[in-house]
PDB file of C-alpha atoms in Angstrom:
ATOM      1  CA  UNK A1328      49.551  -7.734 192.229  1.00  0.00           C
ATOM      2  CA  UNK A1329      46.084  -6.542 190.226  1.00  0.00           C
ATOM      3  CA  UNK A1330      45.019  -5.460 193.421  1.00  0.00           C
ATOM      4  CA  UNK A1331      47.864  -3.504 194.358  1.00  0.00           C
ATOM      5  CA  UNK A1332      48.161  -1.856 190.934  1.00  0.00           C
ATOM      6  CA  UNK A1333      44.260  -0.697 191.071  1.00  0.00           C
ATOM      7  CA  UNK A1334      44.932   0.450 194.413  1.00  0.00           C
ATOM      8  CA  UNK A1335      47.604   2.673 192.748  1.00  0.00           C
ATOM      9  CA  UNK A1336      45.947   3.883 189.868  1.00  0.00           C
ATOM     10  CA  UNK A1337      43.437   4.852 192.187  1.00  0.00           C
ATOM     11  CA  UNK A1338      45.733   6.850 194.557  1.00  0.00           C
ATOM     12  CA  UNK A1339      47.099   8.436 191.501  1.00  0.00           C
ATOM     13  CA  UNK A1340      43.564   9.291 190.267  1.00  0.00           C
ATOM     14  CA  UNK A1341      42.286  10.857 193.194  1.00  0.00           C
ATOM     15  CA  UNK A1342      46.361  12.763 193.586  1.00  0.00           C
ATOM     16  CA  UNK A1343      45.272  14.551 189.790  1.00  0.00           C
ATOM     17  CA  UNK A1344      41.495  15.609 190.484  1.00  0.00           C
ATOM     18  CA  UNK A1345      43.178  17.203 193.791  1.00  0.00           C
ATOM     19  CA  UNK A1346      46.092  18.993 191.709  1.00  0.00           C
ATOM     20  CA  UNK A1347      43.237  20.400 189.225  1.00  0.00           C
ATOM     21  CA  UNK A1348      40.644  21.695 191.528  1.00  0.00           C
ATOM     22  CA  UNK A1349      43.972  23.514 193.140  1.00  0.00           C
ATOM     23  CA  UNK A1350      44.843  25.002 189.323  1.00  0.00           C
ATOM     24  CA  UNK A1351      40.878  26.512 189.246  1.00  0.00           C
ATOM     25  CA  UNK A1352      40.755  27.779 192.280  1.00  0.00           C
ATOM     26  CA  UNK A1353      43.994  29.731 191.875  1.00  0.00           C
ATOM     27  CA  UNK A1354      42.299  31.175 188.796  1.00  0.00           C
ATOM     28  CA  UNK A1355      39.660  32.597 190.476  1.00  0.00           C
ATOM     29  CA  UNK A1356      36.988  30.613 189.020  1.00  0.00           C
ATOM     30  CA  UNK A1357      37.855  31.889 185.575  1.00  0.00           C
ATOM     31  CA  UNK A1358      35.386  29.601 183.256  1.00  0.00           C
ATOM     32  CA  UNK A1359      36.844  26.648 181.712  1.00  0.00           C
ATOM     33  CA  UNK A1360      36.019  25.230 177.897  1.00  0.00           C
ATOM     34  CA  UNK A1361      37.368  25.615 174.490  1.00  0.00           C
ATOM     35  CA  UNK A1362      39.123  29.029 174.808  1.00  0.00           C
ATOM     36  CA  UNK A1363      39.833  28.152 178.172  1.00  0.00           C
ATOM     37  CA  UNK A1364      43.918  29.429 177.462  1.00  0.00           C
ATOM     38  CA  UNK A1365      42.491  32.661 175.950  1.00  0.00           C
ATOM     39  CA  UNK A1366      40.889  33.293 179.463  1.00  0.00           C
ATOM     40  CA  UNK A1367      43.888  33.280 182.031  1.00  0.00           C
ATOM     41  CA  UNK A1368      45.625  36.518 183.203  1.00  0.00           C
ATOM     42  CA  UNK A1369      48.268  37.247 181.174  1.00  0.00           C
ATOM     43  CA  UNK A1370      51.805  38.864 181.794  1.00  0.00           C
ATOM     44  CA  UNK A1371      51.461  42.687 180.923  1.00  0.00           C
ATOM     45  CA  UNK A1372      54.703  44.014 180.040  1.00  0.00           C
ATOM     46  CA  UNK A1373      55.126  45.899 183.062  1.00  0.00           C
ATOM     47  CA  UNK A1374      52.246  47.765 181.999  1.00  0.00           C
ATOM     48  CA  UNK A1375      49.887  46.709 184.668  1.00  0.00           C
ATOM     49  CA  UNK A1376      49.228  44.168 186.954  1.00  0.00           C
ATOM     50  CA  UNK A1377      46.191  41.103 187.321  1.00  0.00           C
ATOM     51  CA  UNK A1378      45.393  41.966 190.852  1.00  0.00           C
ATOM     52  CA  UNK A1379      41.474  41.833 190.858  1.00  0.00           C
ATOM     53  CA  UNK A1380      39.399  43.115 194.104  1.00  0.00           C
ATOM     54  CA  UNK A1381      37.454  40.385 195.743  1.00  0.00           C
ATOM     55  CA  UNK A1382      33.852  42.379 193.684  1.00  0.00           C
ATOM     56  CA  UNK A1383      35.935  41.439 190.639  1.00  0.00           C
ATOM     57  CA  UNK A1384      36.947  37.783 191.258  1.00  0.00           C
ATOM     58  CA  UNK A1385      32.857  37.403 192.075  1.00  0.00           C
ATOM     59  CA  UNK A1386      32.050  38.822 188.670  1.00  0.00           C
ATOM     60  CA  UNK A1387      34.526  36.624 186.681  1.00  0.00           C
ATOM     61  CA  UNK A1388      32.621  33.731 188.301  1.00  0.00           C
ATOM     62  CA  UNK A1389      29.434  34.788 187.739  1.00  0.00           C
ATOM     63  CA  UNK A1390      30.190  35.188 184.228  1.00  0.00           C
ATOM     64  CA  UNK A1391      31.621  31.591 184.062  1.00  0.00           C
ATOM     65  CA  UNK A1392      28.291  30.395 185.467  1.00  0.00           C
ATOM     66  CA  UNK A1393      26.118  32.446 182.879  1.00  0.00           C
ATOM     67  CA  UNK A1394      28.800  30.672 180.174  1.00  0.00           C
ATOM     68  CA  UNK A1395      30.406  34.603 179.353  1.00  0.00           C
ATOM     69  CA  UNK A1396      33.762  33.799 177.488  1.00  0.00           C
ATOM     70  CA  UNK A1397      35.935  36.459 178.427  1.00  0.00           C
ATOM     71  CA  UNK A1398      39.392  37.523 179.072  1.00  0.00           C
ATOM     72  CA  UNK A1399      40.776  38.899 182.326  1.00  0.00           C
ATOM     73  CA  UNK A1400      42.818  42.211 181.290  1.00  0.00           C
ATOM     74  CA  UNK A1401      45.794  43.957 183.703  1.00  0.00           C
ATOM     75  CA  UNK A1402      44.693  46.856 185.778  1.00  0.00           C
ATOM     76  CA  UNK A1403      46.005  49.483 184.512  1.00  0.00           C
ATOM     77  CA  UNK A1404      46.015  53.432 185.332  1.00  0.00           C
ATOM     78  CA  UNK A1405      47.039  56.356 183.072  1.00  0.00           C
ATOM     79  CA  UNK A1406      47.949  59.228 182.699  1.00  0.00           C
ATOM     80  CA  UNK A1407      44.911  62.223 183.239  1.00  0.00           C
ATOM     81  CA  UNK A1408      42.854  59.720 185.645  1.00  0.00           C
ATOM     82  CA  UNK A1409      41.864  57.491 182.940  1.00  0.00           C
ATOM     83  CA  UNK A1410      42.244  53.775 183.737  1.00  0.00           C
ATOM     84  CA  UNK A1411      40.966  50.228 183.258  1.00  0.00           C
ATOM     85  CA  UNK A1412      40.427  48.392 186.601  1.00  0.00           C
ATOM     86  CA  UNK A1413      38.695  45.047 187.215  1.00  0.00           C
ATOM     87  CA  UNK A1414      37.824  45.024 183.072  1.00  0.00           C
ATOM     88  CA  UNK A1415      38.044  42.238 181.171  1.00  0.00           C
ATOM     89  CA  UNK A1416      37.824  41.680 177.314  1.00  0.00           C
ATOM     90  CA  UNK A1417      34.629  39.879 176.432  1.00  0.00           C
ATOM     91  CA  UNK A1418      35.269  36.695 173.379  1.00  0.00           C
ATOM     92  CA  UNK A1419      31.256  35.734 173.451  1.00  0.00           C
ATOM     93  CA  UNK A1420      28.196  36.935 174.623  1.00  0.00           C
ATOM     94  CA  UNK A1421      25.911  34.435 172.580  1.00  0.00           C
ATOM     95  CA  UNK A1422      25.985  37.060 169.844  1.00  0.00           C
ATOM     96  CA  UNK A1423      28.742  38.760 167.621  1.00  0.00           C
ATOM     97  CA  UNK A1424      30.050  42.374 168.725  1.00  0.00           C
ATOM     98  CA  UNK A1425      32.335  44.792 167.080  1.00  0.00           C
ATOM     99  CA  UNK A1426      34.770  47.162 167.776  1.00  0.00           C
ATOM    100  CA  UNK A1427      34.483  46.484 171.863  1.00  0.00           C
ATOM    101  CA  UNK A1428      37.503  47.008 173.961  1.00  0.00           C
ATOM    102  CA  UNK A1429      37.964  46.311 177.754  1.00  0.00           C
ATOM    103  CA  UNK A1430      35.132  46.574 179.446  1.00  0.00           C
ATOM    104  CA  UNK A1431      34.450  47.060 183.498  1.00  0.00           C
ATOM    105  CA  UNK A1432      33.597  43.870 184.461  1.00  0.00           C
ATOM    106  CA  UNK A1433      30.414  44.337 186.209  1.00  0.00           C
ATOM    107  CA  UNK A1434      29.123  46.106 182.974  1.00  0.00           C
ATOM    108  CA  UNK A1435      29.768  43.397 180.596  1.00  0.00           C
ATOM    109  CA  UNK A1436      28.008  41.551 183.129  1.00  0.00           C
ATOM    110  CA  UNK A1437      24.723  43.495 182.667  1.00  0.00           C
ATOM    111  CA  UNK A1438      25.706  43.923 178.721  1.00  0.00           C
ATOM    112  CA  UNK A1439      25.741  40.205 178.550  1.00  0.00           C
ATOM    113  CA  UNK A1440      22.492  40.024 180.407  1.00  0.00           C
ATOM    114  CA  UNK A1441      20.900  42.801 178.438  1.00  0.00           C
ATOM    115  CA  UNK A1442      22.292  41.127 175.047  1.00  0.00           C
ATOM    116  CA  UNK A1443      20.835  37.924 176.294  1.00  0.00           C
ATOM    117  CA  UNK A1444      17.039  38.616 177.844  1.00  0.00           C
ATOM    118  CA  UNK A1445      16.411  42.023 176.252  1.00  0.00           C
ATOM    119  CA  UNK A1446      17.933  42.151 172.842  1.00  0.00           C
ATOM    120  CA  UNK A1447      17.298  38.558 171.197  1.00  0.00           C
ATOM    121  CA  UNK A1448      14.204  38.047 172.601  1.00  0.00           C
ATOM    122  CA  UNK A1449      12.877  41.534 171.506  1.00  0.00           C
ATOM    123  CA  UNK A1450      14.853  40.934 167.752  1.00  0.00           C
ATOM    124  CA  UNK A1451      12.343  37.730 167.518  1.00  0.00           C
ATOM    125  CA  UNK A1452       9.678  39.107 168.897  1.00  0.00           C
ATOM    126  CA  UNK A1453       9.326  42.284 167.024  1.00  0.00           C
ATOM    127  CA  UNK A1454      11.889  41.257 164.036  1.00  0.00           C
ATOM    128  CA  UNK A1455      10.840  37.788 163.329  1.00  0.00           C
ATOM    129  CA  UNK A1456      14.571  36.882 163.224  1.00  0.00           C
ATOM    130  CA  UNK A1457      17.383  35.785 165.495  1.00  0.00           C
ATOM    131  CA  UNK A1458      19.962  38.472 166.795  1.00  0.00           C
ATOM    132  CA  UNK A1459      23.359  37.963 164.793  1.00  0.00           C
ATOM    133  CA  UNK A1460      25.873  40.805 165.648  1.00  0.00           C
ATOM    134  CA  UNK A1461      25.290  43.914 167.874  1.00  0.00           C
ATOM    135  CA  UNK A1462      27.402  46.730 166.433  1.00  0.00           C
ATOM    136  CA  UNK A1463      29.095  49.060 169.261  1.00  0.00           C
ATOM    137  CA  UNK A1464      30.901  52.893 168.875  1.00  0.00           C
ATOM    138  CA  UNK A1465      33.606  50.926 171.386  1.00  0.00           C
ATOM    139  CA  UNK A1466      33.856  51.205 175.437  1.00  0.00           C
ATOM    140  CA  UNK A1467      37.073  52.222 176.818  1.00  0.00           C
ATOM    141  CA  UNK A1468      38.069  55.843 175.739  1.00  0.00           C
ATOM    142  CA  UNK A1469      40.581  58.411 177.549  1.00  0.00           C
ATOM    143  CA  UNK A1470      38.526  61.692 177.273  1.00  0.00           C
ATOM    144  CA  UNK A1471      35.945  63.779 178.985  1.00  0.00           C
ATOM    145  CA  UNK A1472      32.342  64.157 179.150  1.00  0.00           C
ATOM    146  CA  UNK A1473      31.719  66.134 175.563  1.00  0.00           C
ATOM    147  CA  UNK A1474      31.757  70.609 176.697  1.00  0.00           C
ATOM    148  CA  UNK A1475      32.216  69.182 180.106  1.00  0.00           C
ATOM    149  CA  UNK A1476      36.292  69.151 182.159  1.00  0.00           C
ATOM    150  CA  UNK A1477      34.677  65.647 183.351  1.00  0.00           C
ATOM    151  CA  UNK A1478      36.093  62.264 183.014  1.00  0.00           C
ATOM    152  CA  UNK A1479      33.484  60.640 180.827  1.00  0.00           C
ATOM    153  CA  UNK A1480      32.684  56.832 182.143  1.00  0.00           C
ATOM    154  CA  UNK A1481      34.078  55.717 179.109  1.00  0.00           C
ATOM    155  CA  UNK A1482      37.656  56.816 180.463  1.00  0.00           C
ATOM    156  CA  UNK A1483      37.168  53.911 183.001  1.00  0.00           C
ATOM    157  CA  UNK A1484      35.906  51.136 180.550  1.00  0.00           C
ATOM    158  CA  UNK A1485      32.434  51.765 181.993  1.00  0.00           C
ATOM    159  CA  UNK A1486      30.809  52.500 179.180  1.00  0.00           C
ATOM    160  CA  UNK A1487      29.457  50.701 175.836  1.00  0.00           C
ATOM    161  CA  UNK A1488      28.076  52.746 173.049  1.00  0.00           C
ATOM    162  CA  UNK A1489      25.536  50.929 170.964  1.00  0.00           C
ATOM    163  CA  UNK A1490      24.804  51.720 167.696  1.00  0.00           C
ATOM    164  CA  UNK A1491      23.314  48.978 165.450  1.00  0.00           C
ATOM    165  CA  UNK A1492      22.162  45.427 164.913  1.00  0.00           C
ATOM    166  CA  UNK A1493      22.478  43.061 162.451  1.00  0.00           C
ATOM    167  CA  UNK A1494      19.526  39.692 162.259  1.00  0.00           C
ATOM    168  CA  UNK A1495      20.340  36.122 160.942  1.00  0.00           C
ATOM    169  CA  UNK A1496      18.457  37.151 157.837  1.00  0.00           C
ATOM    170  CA  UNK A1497      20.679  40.342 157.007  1.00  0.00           C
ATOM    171  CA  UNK A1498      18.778  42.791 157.910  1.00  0.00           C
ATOM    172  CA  UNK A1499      20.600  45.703 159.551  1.00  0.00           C
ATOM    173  CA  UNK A1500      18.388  48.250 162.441  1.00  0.00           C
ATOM    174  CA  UNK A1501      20.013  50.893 163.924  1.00  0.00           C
ATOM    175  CA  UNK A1502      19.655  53.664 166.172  1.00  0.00           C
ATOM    176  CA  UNK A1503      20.740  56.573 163.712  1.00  0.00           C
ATOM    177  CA  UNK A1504      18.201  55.514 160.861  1.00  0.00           C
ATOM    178  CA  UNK A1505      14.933  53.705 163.056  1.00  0.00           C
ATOM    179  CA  UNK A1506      14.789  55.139 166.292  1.00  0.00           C
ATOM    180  CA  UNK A1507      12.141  57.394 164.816  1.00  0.00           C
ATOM    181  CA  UNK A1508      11.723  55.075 161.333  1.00  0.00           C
ATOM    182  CA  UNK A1509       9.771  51.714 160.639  1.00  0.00           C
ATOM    183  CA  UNK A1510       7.023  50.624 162.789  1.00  0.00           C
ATOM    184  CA  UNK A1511       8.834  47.116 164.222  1.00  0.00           C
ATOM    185  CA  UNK A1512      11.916  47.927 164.003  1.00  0.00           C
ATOM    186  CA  UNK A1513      11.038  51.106 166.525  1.00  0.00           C
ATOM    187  CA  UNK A1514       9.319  49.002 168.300  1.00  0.00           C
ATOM    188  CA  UNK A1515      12.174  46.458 168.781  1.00  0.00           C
ATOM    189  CA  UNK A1516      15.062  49.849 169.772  1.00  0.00           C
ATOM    190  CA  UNK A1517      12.060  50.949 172.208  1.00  0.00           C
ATOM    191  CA  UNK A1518      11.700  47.578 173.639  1.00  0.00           C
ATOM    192  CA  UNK A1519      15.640  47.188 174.120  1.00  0.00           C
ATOM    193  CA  UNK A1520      15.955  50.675 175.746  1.00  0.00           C
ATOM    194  CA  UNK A1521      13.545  50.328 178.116  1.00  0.00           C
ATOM    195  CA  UNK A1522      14.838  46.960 179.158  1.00  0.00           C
ATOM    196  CA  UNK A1523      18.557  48.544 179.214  1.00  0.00           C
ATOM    197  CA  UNK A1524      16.686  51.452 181.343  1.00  0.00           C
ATOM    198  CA  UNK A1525      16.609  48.626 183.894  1.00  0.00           C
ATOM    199  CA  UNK A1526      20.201  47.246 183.960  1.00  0.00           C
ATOM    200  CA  UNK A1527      22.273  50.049 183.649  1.00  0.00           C
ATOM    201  CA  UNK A1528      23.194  53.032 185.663  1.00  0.00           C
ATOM    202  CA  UNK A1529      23.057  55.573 183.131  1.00  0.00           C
ATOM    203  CA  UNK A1530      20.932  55.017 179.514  1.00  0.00           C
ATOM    204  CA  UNK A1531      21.434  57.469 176.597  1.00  0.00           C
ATOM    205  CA  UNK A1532      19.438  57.665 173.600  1.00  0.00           C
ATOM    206  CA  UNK A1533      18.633  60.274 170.985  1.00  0.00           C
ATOM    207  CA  UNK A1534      16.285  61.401 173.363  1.00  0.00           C
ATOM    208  CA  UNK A1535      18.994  63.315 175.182  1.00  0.00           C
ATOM    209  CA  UNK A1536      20.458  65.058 172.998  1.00  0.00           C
ATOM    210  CA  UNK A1537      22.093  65.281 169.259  1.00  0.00           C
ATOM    211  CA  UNK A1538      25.245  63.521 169.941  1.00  0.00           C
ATOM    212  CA  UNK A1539      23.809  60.466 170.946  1.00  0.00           C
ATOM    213  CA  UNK A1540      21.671  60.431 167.906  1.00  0.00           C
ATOM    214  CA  UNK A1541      22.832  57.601 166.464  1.00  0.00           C
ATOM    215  CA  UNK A1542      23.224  55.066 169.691  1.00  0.00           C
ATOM    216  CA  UNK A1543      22.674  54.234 172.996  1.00  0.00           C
ATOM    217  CA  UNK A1544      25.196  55.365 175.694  1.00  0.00           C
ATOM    218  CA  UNK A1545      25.366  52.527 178.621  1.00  0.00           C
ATOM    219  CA  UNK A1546      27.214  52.983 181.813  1.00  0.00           C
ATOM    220  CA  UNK A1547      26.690  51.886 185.071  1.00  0.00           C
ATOM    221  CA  UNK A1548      27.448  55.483 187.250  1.00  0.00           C
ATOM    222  CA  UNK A1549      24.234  57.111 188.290  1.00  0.00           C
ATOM    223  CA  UNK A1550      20.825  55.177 189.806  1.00  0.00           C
ATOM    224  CA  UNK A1551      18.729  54.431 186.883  1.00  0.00           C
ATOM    225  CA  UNK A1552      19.065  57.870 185.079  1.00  0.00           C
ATOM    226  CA  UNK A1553      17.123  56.962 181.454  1.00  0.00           C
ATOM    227  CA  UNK A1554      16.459  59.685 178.562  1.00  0.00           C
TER     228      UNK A1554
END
């Protein structure tokens, strides 16, 4: 009887490992862990629908595998040609960030990336002090390229606008007052914008022009266009 019931815990075992590895797969490799709920395509409303491309389902699993938390959004399309396809809310990229809405996948790929091997290492490197909270002008945006009639990137969730940062020890840089002010702390925006020069499609900086004075436009159209 003993061996009979192991034999059948064992069947029974094996029966839940194979209903589980099912479950992930038909998540599309969506990362698991505490806020694993928080991270599974959710009903829309009839606003959209979670219908990924194949691109997309390989970003959401490279994100699991770089340990992104995220959240899978609906793809939606409005009005104008604005729309949010493949874009996904982002919960953690090893650093705090405000006022960030969906986001292209692929981009918050690179952003976490960039947040990860550029910005921290650069904020204790030039700084002296870990990388707390990256403060953003948002991503997703309905409206044109400013004195242009073109769709701006942001009108696809393809596009983050950076503005500050804030270190473990308070201090607060950003791009408005030290991208021409304080010795490290230009040192540490130069640093980060040459690195982001590298990731990203497009990089904007006061550099271009007035209205991006005060932060650092990042898309991922163009083929490495940096001012």
């Amino acid at each position: 009887m003993k061996r009979s019931s192991d034999i059948g815990r064992r069947a029974r075992n094996v029966a839940f490992l194979g209903l589980a590895s099912l479950i992930v797969s038909a998540c599309g490799a969506i990362p698991a862990g505490p806020s694993s709920q928080s991270q599974r395509p959710q009903a829309s409303a009839g606003l959209g629908s979670f219908n990924p491309t194949p691109s997309a389902q390989q970003c959401f699993s490279e994100l699991g595998r770089a340990n992104v938390r995220f959240s899978p959004l609906p793809n939606r399309r409005f009005s104008g040609g604005c729309s949010q396809i493949d874009s996904i809310k982002l919960l953690d990229v090893g650093a705090d960030v405000t006022n960030l809405g969906p986001v292209k996948c692929e981009l918050a790929g690179k952003f976490a990336a960039w947040t990860e091997y550029a910005v921290k290492r650069a904020a204790r490197k030039y700084l002296g002090s870990d990388l707390q909270r990256i403060e953003t002008m948002g991503s997703y945006s309905c409206r044109n390229i400013a004195g242009s009639g073109k769709l701006s990137q942001h009108a696809h969730a393809n596009a983050i606008d950076v503005s500050g940062f804030v270190l473990a020890d308070g201090r607060r840089i950003t791009v408005e007052n030290n991208w021409k002010s304080g010795r490290q702390e230009m040192q540490f925006l130069a640093a980060i914008h040459s690195s982001a020069c590298k990731r990203f499609g497009t990089v904007l900086s006061p550099n271009y022009n007035a209205a991006h004075r005060d932060h650092f436009h990042l898309d991922m159209s163009g083929s490495g266009y940096c001012r």
